[in-house]
mmCIF file of C-alpha atoms in Angstrom:
data_model
loop_
_atom_site.group_PDB
_atom_site.id
_atom_site.type_symbol
_atom_site.label_atom_id
_atom_site.label_comp_id
_atom_site.label_asym_id
_atom_site.label_seq_id
_atom_site.Cartn_x
_atom_site.Cartn_y
_atom_site.Cartn_z
ATOM 1 C CA MET A 250 6.062 -12.721 79.612
ATOM 2 C CA ARG A 251 8.905 -10.422 81.607
ATOM 3 C CA GLU A 252 10.533 -10.670 78.050
ATOM 4 C CA ALA A 253 7.717 -8.540 76.574
ATOM 5 C CA ILE A 254 7.453 -6.372 79.656
ATOM 6 C CA GLN A 255 11.370 -5.497 79.708
ATOM 7 C CA MET A 256 11.337 -5.215 75.446
ATOM 8 C CA LYS A 257 8.205 -2.357 76.080
ATOM 9 C CA SER A 258 9.781 -0.980 78.968
ATOM 10 C CA GLN A 259 12.978 0.153 76.665
ATOM 11 C CA VAL A 260 10.914 0.870 73.630
ATOM 12 C CA VAL A 261 9.568 3.702 76.222
ATOM 13 C CA ALA A 262 12.875 4.880 77.574
ATOM 14 C CA GLU A 263 13.550 5.283 73.884
ATOM 15 C CA ILE A 264 10.742 7.268 73.038
ATOM 16 C CA VAL A 265 11.203 9.407 76.101
ATOM 17 C CA GLU A 266 14.704 10.156 74.976
ATOM 18 C CA LYS A 267 13.895 10.906 71.809
ATOM 19 C CA LEU A 268 10.943 13.656 73.426
ATOM 20 C CA GLN A 269 13.073 15.225 75.393
ATOM 21 C CA LYS A 270 16.330 15.290 72.434
ATOM 22 C CA SER A 271 13.648 16.432 69.741
ATOM 23 C CA SER A 272 13.099 20.333 69.309
ATOM 24 C CA SER A 273 9.635 19.090 67.288
ATOM 25 C CA THR A 274 7.376 16.171 67.580
ATOM 26 C CA ILE A 275 4.702 15.876 65.012
ATOM 27 C CA VAL A 276 2.216 12.956 65.020
ATOM 28 C CA VAL A 277 0.494 11.968 61.497
ATOM 29 C CA ASP A 278 -1.918 9.125 60.710
ATOM 30 C CA TYR A 279 -0.519 7.685 57.631
ATOM 31 C CA LYS A 280 -3.911 5.169 56.763
ATOM 32 C CA GLY A 281 -4.377 4.364 53.244
ATOM 33 C CA LEU A 282 -0.519 4.800 52.047
ATOM 34 C CA THR A 283 1.116 2.296 50.114
ATOM 35 C CA VAL A 284 4.254 1.240 51.067
ATOM 36 C CA GLU A 285 6.284 3.076 48.226
ATOM 37 C CA GLU A 286 4.524 6.036 49.099
ATOM 38 C CA VAL A 287 6.033 5.597 52.916
ATOM 39 C CA THR A 288 9.433 4.673 51.393
ATOM 40 C CA GLU A 289 9.397 8.189 49.620
ATOM 41 C CA LEU A 290 8.273 9.991 53.160
ATOM 42 C CA ARG A 291 10.906 8.299 54.707
ATOM 43 C CA LYS A 292 13.276 9.521 52.066
ATOM 44 C CA LYS A 293 12.480 12.814 52.665
ATOM 45 C CA MET A 294 12.394 12.747 56.193
ATOM 46 C CA ARG A 295 15.772 11.628 56.226
ATOM 47 C CA GLU A 296 16.957 14.483 53.541
ATOM 48 C CA ALA A 297 15.589 16.995 55.959
ATOM 49 C CA GLY A 298 17.026 15.391 59.038
ATOM 50 C CA VAL A 299 14.208 14.174 60.524
ATOM 51 C CA GLU A 300 13.333 11.003 61.799
ATOM 52 C CA TYR A 301 10.234 9.383 61.239
ATOM 53 C CA LYS A 302 9.061 6.092 63.353
ATOM 54 C CA VAL A 303 5.883 4.039 64.016
ATOM 55 C CA TYR A 304 5.309 3.075 67.604
ATOM 56 C CA LYS A 305 2.699 1.335 69.444
ATOM 57 C CA ASN A 306 0.331 3.938 70.805
ATOM 58 C CA THR A 307 0.272 2.818 74.216
ATOM 59 C CA LEU A 308 3.935 2.865 74.667
ATOM 60 C CA VAL A 309 3.798 6.408 73.253
ATOM 61 C CA ARG A 310 1.202 7.545 75.604
ATOM 62 C CA ARG A 311 3.366 5.898 78.590
ATOM 63 C CA ALA A 312 6.362 7.957 77.513
ATOM 64 C CA ALA A 313 4.486 11.514 76.766
ATOM 65 C CA LYS A 314 3.001 10.664 80.468
ATOM 66 C CA GLU A 315 6.278 10.310 81.841
ATOM 67 C CA VAL A 316 7.978 13.486 79.475
ATOM 68 C CA GLY A 317 4.633 15.624 80.265
ATOM 69 C CA ILE A 318 2.905 15.851 77.439
ATOM 70 C CA ALA A 319 -0.820 15.003 79.022
ATOM 71 C CA GLU A 320 -2.480 15.790 75.163
ATOM 72 C CA PHE A 321 -0.823 12.541 74.040
ATOM 73 C CA ASN A 322 -3.993 10.391 75.339
ATOM 74 C CA ASP A 323 -6.471 8.098 74.767
ATOM 75 C CA GLU A 324 -8.827 10.392 72.883
ATOM 76 C CA LEU A 325 -5.892 11.954 70.541
ATOM 77 C CA LEU A 326 -3.617 9.479 70.118
ATOM 78 C CA VAL A 327 -5.718 6.475 68.272
ATOM 79 C CA GLY A 328 -5.360 4.768 65.077
ATOM 80 C CA THR A 329 -2.543 4.497 63.104
ATOM 81 C CA ASN A 330 0.020 6.881 63.893
ATOM 82 C CA ALA A 331 3.886 7.398 62.946
ATOM 83 C CA ILE A 332 5.916 10.008 64.866
ATOM 84 C CA ALA A 333 8.510 12.627 63.266
ATOM 85 C CA PHE A 334 11.278 14.051 65.732
ATOM 86 C CA GLY A 335 12.724 16.933 64.550
ATOM 87 C CA TYR A 336 16.138 17.588 66.072
ATOM 88 C CA ASP A 337 17.989 20.694 64.265
ATOM 89 C CA ASP A 338 15.330 22.918 62.771
ATOM 90 C CA PRO A 339 11.822 22.599 64.743
ATOM 91 C CA ILE A 340 9.852 23.185 61.401
ATOM 92 C CA ALA A 341 11.225 20.566 59.288
ATOM 93 C CA PRO A 342 8.885 18.023 60.554
ATOM 94 C CA ALA A 343 5.871 20.223 59.793
ATOM 95 C CA ARG A 344 7.518 21.510 56.522
ATOM 96 C CA VAL A 345 8.073 17.944 55.008
ATOM 97 C CA ILE A 346 4.737 16.518 56.003
ATOM 98 C CA LYS A 347 2.732 19.467 54.585
ATOM 99 C CA GLU A 348 4.545 18.583 51.300
ATOM 100 C CA PHE A 349 4.045 15.095 51.393
ATOM 101 C CA MET A 350 0.181 15.746 52.501
ATOM 102 C CA ASP A 351 -0.015 18.022 49.176
ATOM 103 C CA ALA A 352 0.705 15.583 47.040
ATOM 104 C CA HIS A 353 -0.869 12.727 49.010
ATOM 105 C CA PRO A 354 -3.731 13.422 50.763
ATOM 106 C CA LYS A 355 -4.653 10.433 52.384
ATOM 107 C CA MET A 356 -2.019 10.930 54.963
ATOM 108 C CA GLN A 357 -3.552 13.401 57.944
ATOM 109 C CA LEU A 358 -1.998 15.384 60.447
ATOM 110 C CA LYS A 359 -2.891 14.756 64.162
ATOM 111 C CA MET A 360 -0.956 17.100 66.580
ATOM 112 C CA GLY A 361 2.494 17.990 67.554
ATOM 113 C CA VAL A 362 4.769 19.531 69.978
ATOM 114 C CA VAL A 363 7.044 22.239 69.067
ATOM 115 C CA GLU A 364 9.731 23.519 71.757
ATOM 116 C CA GLY A 365 7.453 22.049 74.562
ATOM 117 C CA THR A 366 4.377 23.593 73.435
ATOM 118 C CA PHE A 367 1.579 21.441 72.143
ATOM 119 C CA TYR A 368 -0.155 22.046 68.960
ATOM 120 C CA ASN A 369 -3.260 20.896 67.368
ATOM 121 C CA GLU A 370 -3.209 20.023 63.567
ATOM 122 C CA ALA A 371 -4.355 23.781 62.017
ATOM 123 C CA GLN A 372 -1.173 25.186 63.951
ATOM 124 C CA ILE A 373 1.222 22.505 63.135
ATOM 125 C CA VAL A 374 0.040 23.348 59.260
ATOM 126 C CA GLU A 375 0.558 27.603 59.693
ATOM 127 C CA PHE A 376 4.472 26.505 61.245
ATOM 128 C CA ALA A 377 4.929 24.054 57.714
ATOM 129 C CA ASN A 378 4.147 27.566 55.950
ATOM 130 C CA ILE A 379 6.820 29.369 57.915
ATOM 131 C CA PRO A 380 9.984 29.665 55.535
ATOM 132 C CA PRO A 381 13.445 27.776 56.108
ATOM 133 C CA ARG A 382 15.760 29.537 58.094
ATOM 134 C CA GLU A 383 18.388 30.172 55.145
ATOM 135 C CA VAL A 384 15.257 32.200 53.828
ATOM 136 C CA LEU A 385 14.081 33.999 56.759
ATOM 137 C CA LEU A 386 18.011 34.907 57.398
ATOM 138 C CA ALA A 387 18.420 36.533 53.866
ATOM 139 C CA LYS A 388 14.960 38.317 53.720
ATOM 140 C CA LEU A 389 16.506 39.692 57.084
ATOM 141 C CA LEU A 390 20.075 40.489 55.478
ATOM 142 C CA GLY A 391 17.959 42.439 52.679
ATOM 143 C CA SER A 392 15.975 44.684 54.638
ATOM 144 C CA LEU A 393 19.205 45.153 56.614
ATOM 145 C CA LYS A 394 20.800 46.355 53.478
ATOM 146 C CA ALA A 395 18.277 48.276 51.922
ATOM 147 C CA PRO A 396 18.436 51.698 53.861
ATOM 148 C CA MET A 397 22.375 51.790 53.855
ATOM 149 C CA SER A 398 22.392 50.886 50.076
ATOM 150 C CA ASN A 399 19.670 53.845 49.911
ATOM 151 C CA PHE A 400 21.891 56.455 51.673
ATOM 152 C CA VAL A 401 24.849 55.655 49.445
ATOM 153 C CA TYR A 402 23.193 56.326 46.254
ATOM 154 C CA LEU A 403 21.535 59.719 47.935
ATOM 155 C CA LEU A 404 25.468 60.649 48.919
ATOM 156 C CA ASP A 405 26.638 59.534 45.185
ATOM 157 C CA ALA A 406 24.130 61.730 43.876
ATOM 158 C CA LEU A 407 24.649 64.642 46.113
ATOM 159 C CA VAL A 408 28.271 64.337 45.436
ATOM 160 C CA LYS A 409 27.398 64.169 41.446
ATOM 161 C CA GLU A 410 25.235 67.182 41.697
ATOM 162 C CA LYS A 411 27.604 69.183 43.695
ATOM 163 C CA GLU A 412 30.071 68.422 40.493
ATOM 164 C CA GLY A 413 27.727 69.700 38.146
ATOM 165 C CA GLN A 414 27.770 72.840 40.030
ATOM 166 C CA GLU A 415 31.099 73.202 39.949
ATOM 167 C CA ALA A 416 31.962 72.677 36.367
#
């Protein structure tokens, strides 16, 4: 009996550590997925740098309570749940899950915590639609470069026009 309690407290401590360390935590209901589909999802998660784990709901509730996530309660955290922990890119878990859900509609997004704030299913889907960091940086650089390029073209046109008048 004591061994079981000790093992459970170790798992709760592990979940607490992951919740504190992660920049985003997404909860999904994986009911109805085959073993092959779950394996495929795990592979995609690893490639994106996301950790995907299945824990008992009661242990997740205890850990969430310790961390201060009151929304991971008896009402919302029920059923066959898995948790995706994103450490580097807070949007990566949501993006991978949404892409996977598009191909496998049996899986259901439930809720998540991003940068310490709780979000429902619809809000997590909105996060998933945000382009990757590299794409956003490229767009920013492109928008910063455009006015400078236009100014250079204008100066070049003025120089050519002036040369045409002198000839």
